Amino acid sequence: GEKMIVNPKHIEVQILADKHGNVMHLFERDCSVQRRNQKVIEFAPSITLSQERRKEICEAAVNLAKSVNYYNAGTVEFLVTEDDFYFVEVNPRVQVEHTVTEMITGVDIVQSQIQIAEGKDLYNDLELPKQEELTSQGIAIQCRITTEDPENNFMPDTGKL
């Protein structure tokens, strides 16, 4: 059977991987605030992860990408409890919430993805910092605003506000 995980955090690790075997992470985002299984608030970095757990999760994401010769921008998602973390999925694309990661790292993920597709190297061509030199500055938060009809069970809606 499947393990029941109570009140986990939804943590995503942003990765960049090129066609030359280089893979790096751009730290994590916390996407735990959700409604109807849709992310509502995303922020980076997570305020609940210990430095040790952050390192473990980020390294797991990089190792996963390396093990399948992945190249592109991507997101590796995990559920995280106080005691452990569990792999959920990989999104092989740029996600809506990528901007909070760009803000704390200064790395342009979209531009990096385009250059990776052109066969360029993360370090020599894109001139990204080596993993151990990459730093995170400050905190970034993003909130999604959606239109819903409160008189129709809060179904998605369009029209004038």
mmCIF file of C-alpha atoms in Angstrom:
data_model
loop_
_atom_site.group_PDB
_atom_site.id
_atom_site.type_symbol
_atom_site.label_atom_id
_atom_site.label_comp_id
_atom_site.label_asym_id
_atom_site.label_seq_id
_atom_site.Cartn_x
_atom_site.Cartn_y
_atom_site.Cartn_z
ATOM 1 C CA GLY A 1 0.000 0.000 0.000
ATOM 2 C CA GLU A 2 0.885 3.639 -0.229
ATOM 3 C CA LYS A 3 2.268 5.494 2.737
ATOM 4 C CA MET A 4 0.047 8.191 4.220
ATOM 5 C CA ILE A 5 1.899 11.480 4.528
ATOM 6 C CA VAL A 6 0.218 13.974 6.849
ATOM 7 C CA ASN A 7 0.608 17.728 6.219
ATOM 8 C CA PRO A 8 3.731 17.600 4.070
ATOM 9 C CA LYS A 9 5.383 20.621 2.528
ATOM 10 C CA HIS A 10 5.372 20.762 -1.275
ATOM 11 C CA ILE A 11 8.971 21.627 -2.155
ATOM 12 C CA GLU A 12 10.259 22.027 -5.708
ATOM 13 C CA VAL A 13 13.894 22.124 -6.774
ATOM 14 C CA GLN A 14 14.690 24.107 -9.915
ATOM 15 C CA ILE A 15 17.384 22.500 -12.035
ATOM 16 C CA LEU A 16 19.300 23.412 -15.178
ATOM 17 C CA ALA A 17 21.054 20.694 -17.155
ATOM 18 C CA ASP A 18 22.988 20.982 -20.401
ATOM 19 C CA LYS A 19 23.867 18.498 -23.162
ATOM 20 C CA HIS A 20 27.425 18.216 -21.818
ATOM 21 C CA GLY A 21 26.434 16.398 -18.608
ATOM 22 C CA ASN A 22 26.431 19.459 -16.355
ATOM 23 C CA VAL A 23 23.510 19.674 -13.921
ATOM 24 C CA MET A 24 22.974 22.323 -11.282
ATOM 25 C CA HIS A 25 20.173 23.255 -8.912
ATOM 26 C CA LEU A 26 18.936 26.782 -8.264
ATOM 27 C CA PHE A 27 17.729 25.948 -4.760
ATOM 28 C CA GLU A 28 14.112 25.294 -3.851
ATOM 29 C CA ARG A 29 10.667 26.846 -3.812
ATOM 30 C CA ASP A 30 7.910 26.198 -1.294
ATOM 31 C CA CYS A 31 4.571 25.667 -3.052
ATOM 32 C CA SER A 32 2.649 24.247 -0.091
ATOM 33 C CA VAL A 33 -0.165 26.817 -0.114
ATOM 34 C CA GLN A 34 -2.625 25.251 -2.524
ATOM 35 C CA ARG A 35 -6.358 25.278 -3.136
ATOM 36 C CA ARG A 36 -8.108 22.581 -5.177
ATOM 37 C CA ASN A 37 -4.683 21.101 -5.921
ATOM 38 C CA GLN A 38 -3.597 24.362 -7.562
ATOM 39 C CA LYS A 39 -0.672 26.381 -6.252
ATOM 40 C CA VAL A 40 -1.757 29.733 -4.822
ATOM 41 C CA ILE A 41 1.381 31.093 -3.140
ATOM 42 C CA GLU A 42 4.958 30.184 -4.014
ATOM 43 C CA PHE A 43 8.051 31.475 -2.298
ATOM 44 C CA ALA A 44 11.772 30.915 -2.252
ATOM 45 C CA PRO A 45 13.677 29.854 -0.346
ATOM 46 C CA SER A 46 11.654 27.576 1.932
ATOM 47 C CA ILE A 47 11.571 28.868 5.488
ATOM 48 C CA THR A 48 11.009 25.419 7.013
ATOM 49 C CA LEU A 49 13.926 23.415 5.601
ATOM 50 C CA SER A 50 17.080 22.938 7.621
ATOM 51 C CA GLN A 51 20.327 23.545 5.738
ATOM 52 C CA GLU A 52 21.016 19.810 5.909
ATOM 53 C CA ARG A 53 17.604 18.859 4.445
ATOM 54 C CA ARG A 54 17.917 21.573 1.749
ATOM 55 C CA LYS A 55 21.274 20.095 0.714
ATOM 56 C CA GLU A 56 19.842 16.539 0.642
ATOM 57 C CA ILE A 57 16.825 17.497 -1.470
ATOM 58 C CA CYS A 58 18.796 19.637 -3.912
ATOM 59 C CA GLU A 59 21.431 16.918 -4.334
ATOM 60 C CA ALA A 60 18.689 14.305 -4.895
ATOM 61 C CA ALA A 61 17.225 16.466 -7.680
ATOM 62 C CA VAL A 62 20.622 16.881 -9.367
ATOM 63 C CA ASN A 63 21.418 13.160 -9.055
ATOM 64 C CA LEU A 64 18.059 12.211 -10.558
ATOM 65 C CA ALA A 65 18.658 14.461 -13.581
ATOM 66 C CA LYS A 66 22.193 13.124 -14.054
ATOM 67 C CA SER A 67 21.027 9.499 -13.839
ATOM 68 C CA VAL A 68 18.727 9.916 -16.867
ATOM 69 C CA ASN A 69 20.994 12.262 -18.884
ATOM 70 C CA TYR A 70 18.383 15.001 -18.599
ATOM 71 C CA TYR A 71 18.957 18.341 -20.279
ATOM 72 C CA ASN A 72 16.735 21.425 -20.105
ATOM 73 C CA ALA A 73 15.342 23.567 -17.350
ATOM 74 C CA GLY A 74 13.216 21.429 -15.060
ATOM 75 C CA THR A 75 11.599 21.136 -11.700
ATOM 76 C CA VAL A 76 11.876 18.148 -9.372
ATOM 77 C CA GLU A 77 8.988 18.045 -6.903
ATOM 78 C CA PHE A 78 9.045 16.487 -3.446
ATOM 79 C CA LEU A 79 6.736 16.086 -0.475
ATOM 80 C CA VAL A 80 8.688 16.883 2.674
ATOM 81 C CA THR A 81 7.882 15.913 6.243
ATOM 82 C CA GLU A 82 9.782 16.552 9.434
ATOM 83 C CA ASP A 83 11.510 13.182 9.081
ATOM 84 C CA ASP A 84 11.951 12.534 5.370
ATOM 85 C CA PHE A 85 11.251 13.580 1.792
ATOM 86 C CA TYR A 86 9.512 11.803 -1.064
ATOM 87 C CA PHE A 87 9.845 12.217 -4.818
ATOM 88 C CA VAL A 88 6.630 13.281 -6.600
ATOM 89 C CA GLU A 89 7.471 14.127 -10.229
ATOM 90 C CA VAL A 90 9.679 15.992 -12.668
ATOM 91 C CA ASN A 91 8.251 18.821 -14.754
ATOM 92 C CA PRO A 92 10.466 19.111 -17.856
ATOM 93 C CA ARG A 93 9.606 22.728 -18.527
ATOM 94 C CA VAL A 94 9.693 26.230 -17.115
ATOM 95 C CA GLN A 95 6.908 26.570 -14.566
ATOM 96 C CA VAL A 96 4.837 29.641 -13.759
ATOM 97 C CA GLU A 97 6.586 30.012 -10.401
ATOM 98 C CA HIS A 98 10.112 30.051 -11.896
ATOM 99 C CA THR A 99 10.300 33.820 -11.326
ATOM 100 C CA VAL A 100 10.719 33.503 -7.552
ATOM 101 C CA THR A 101 13.808 31.392 -8.187
ATOM 102 C CA GLU A 102 15.130 33.916 -10.702
ATOM 103 C CA MET A 103 14.715 36.664 -8.125
ATOM 104 C CA ILE A 104 16.728 34.934 -5.385
ATOM 105 C CA THR A 105 19.490 33.598 -7.661
ATOM 106 C CA GLY A 106 19.751 36.227 -10.401
ATOM 107 C CA VAL A 107 19.696 33.424 -13.010
ATOM 108 C CA ASP A 108 17.458 33.968 -16.056
ATOM 109 C CA ILE A 109 15.893 30.512 -16.373
ATOM 110 C CA VAL A 110 14.118 31.154 -19.694
ATOM 111 C CA GLN A 111 17.269 32.504 -21.357
ATOM 112 C CA SER A 112 19.239 29.579 -19.920
ATOM 113 C CA GLN A 113 16.728 27.089 -21.333
ATOM 114 C CA ILE A 114 17.016 28.590 -24.814
ATOM 115 C CA GLN A 115 20.815 28.471 -24.708
ATOM 116 C CA ILE A 116 20.772 24.886 -23.405
ATOM 117 C CA ALA A 117 18.580 23.926 -26.391
ATOM 118 C CA GLU A 118 21.236 25.488 -28.640
ATOM 119 C CA GLY A 119 23.793 23.093 -27.135
ATOM 120 C CA LYS A 120 25.577 25.618 -24.959
ATOM 121 C CA ASP A 121 27.445 24.741 -21.760
ATOM 122 C CA LEU A 122 26.121 25.956 -18.375
ATOM 123 C CA TYR A 123 29.486 27.215 -17.219
ATOM 124 C CA ASN A 124 31.617 28.042 -20.268
ATOM 125 C CA ASP A 125 28.909 29.557 -22.491
ATOM 126 C CA LEU A 126 26.151 30.664 -20.098
ATOM 127 C CA GLU A 127 28.794 31.678 -17.539
ATOM 128 C CA LEU A 128 26.661 30.477 -14.638
ATOM 129 C CA PRO A 129 28.437 30.135 -11.301
ATOM 130 C CA LYS A 130 29.619 26.688 -10.266
ATOM 131 C CA GLN A 131 27.178 25.018 -7.883
ATOM 132 C CA GLU A 132 29.277 25.668 -4.792
ATOM 133 C CA GLU A 133 29.550 29.361 -5.742
ATOM 134 C CA LEU A 134 25.823 29.904 -6.390
ATOM 135 C CA THR A 135 24.188 31.933 -3.635
ATOM 136 C CA SER A 136 20.639 32.787 -2.717
ATOM 137 C CA GLN A 137 19.819 36.417 -1.921
ATOM 138 C CA GLY A 138 16.707 37.481 -0.026
ATOM 139 C CA ILE A 139 13.215 36.029 -0.242
ATOM 140 C CA ALA A 140 10.749 36.163 -3.140
ATOM 141 C CA ILE A 141 7.014 35.458 -3.024
ATOM 142 C CA GLN A 142 4.424 35.062 -5.753
ATOM 143 C CA CYS A 143 0.647 34.914 -5.464
ATOM 144 C CA ARG A 144 -1.727 33.691 -8.157
ATOM 145 C CA ILE A 145 -4.955 35.581 -8.669
ATOM 146 C CA THR A 146 -7.817 33.717 -10.312
ATOM 147 C CA THR A 147 -11.369 34.736 -11.187
ATOM 148 C CA GLU A 148 -14.129 32.589 -9.719
ATOM 149 C CA ASP A 149 -17.897 32.822 -9.438
ATOM 150 C CA PRO A 150 -18.912 32.692 -5.743
ATOM 151 C CA GLU A 151 -22.538 32.093 -6.742
ATOM 152 C CA ASN A 152 -21.590 29.020 -8.793
ATOM 153 C CA ASN A 153 -19.559 26.992 -6.274
ATOM 154 C CA PHE A 154 -16.476 29.156 -6.991
ATOM 155 C CA MET A 155 -16.108 27.718 -10.490
ATOM 156 C CA PRO A 156 -13.561 29.442 -12.769
ATOM 157 C CA ASP A 157 -15.111 32.495 -14.384
ATOM 158 C CA THR A 158 -14.435 35.326 -16.810
ATOM 159 C CA GLY A 159 -15.861 38.798 -17.213
ATOM 160 C CA LYS A 160 -15.651 42.157 -15.528
ATOM 161 C CA LEU A 161 -14.220 42.494 -12.048
#
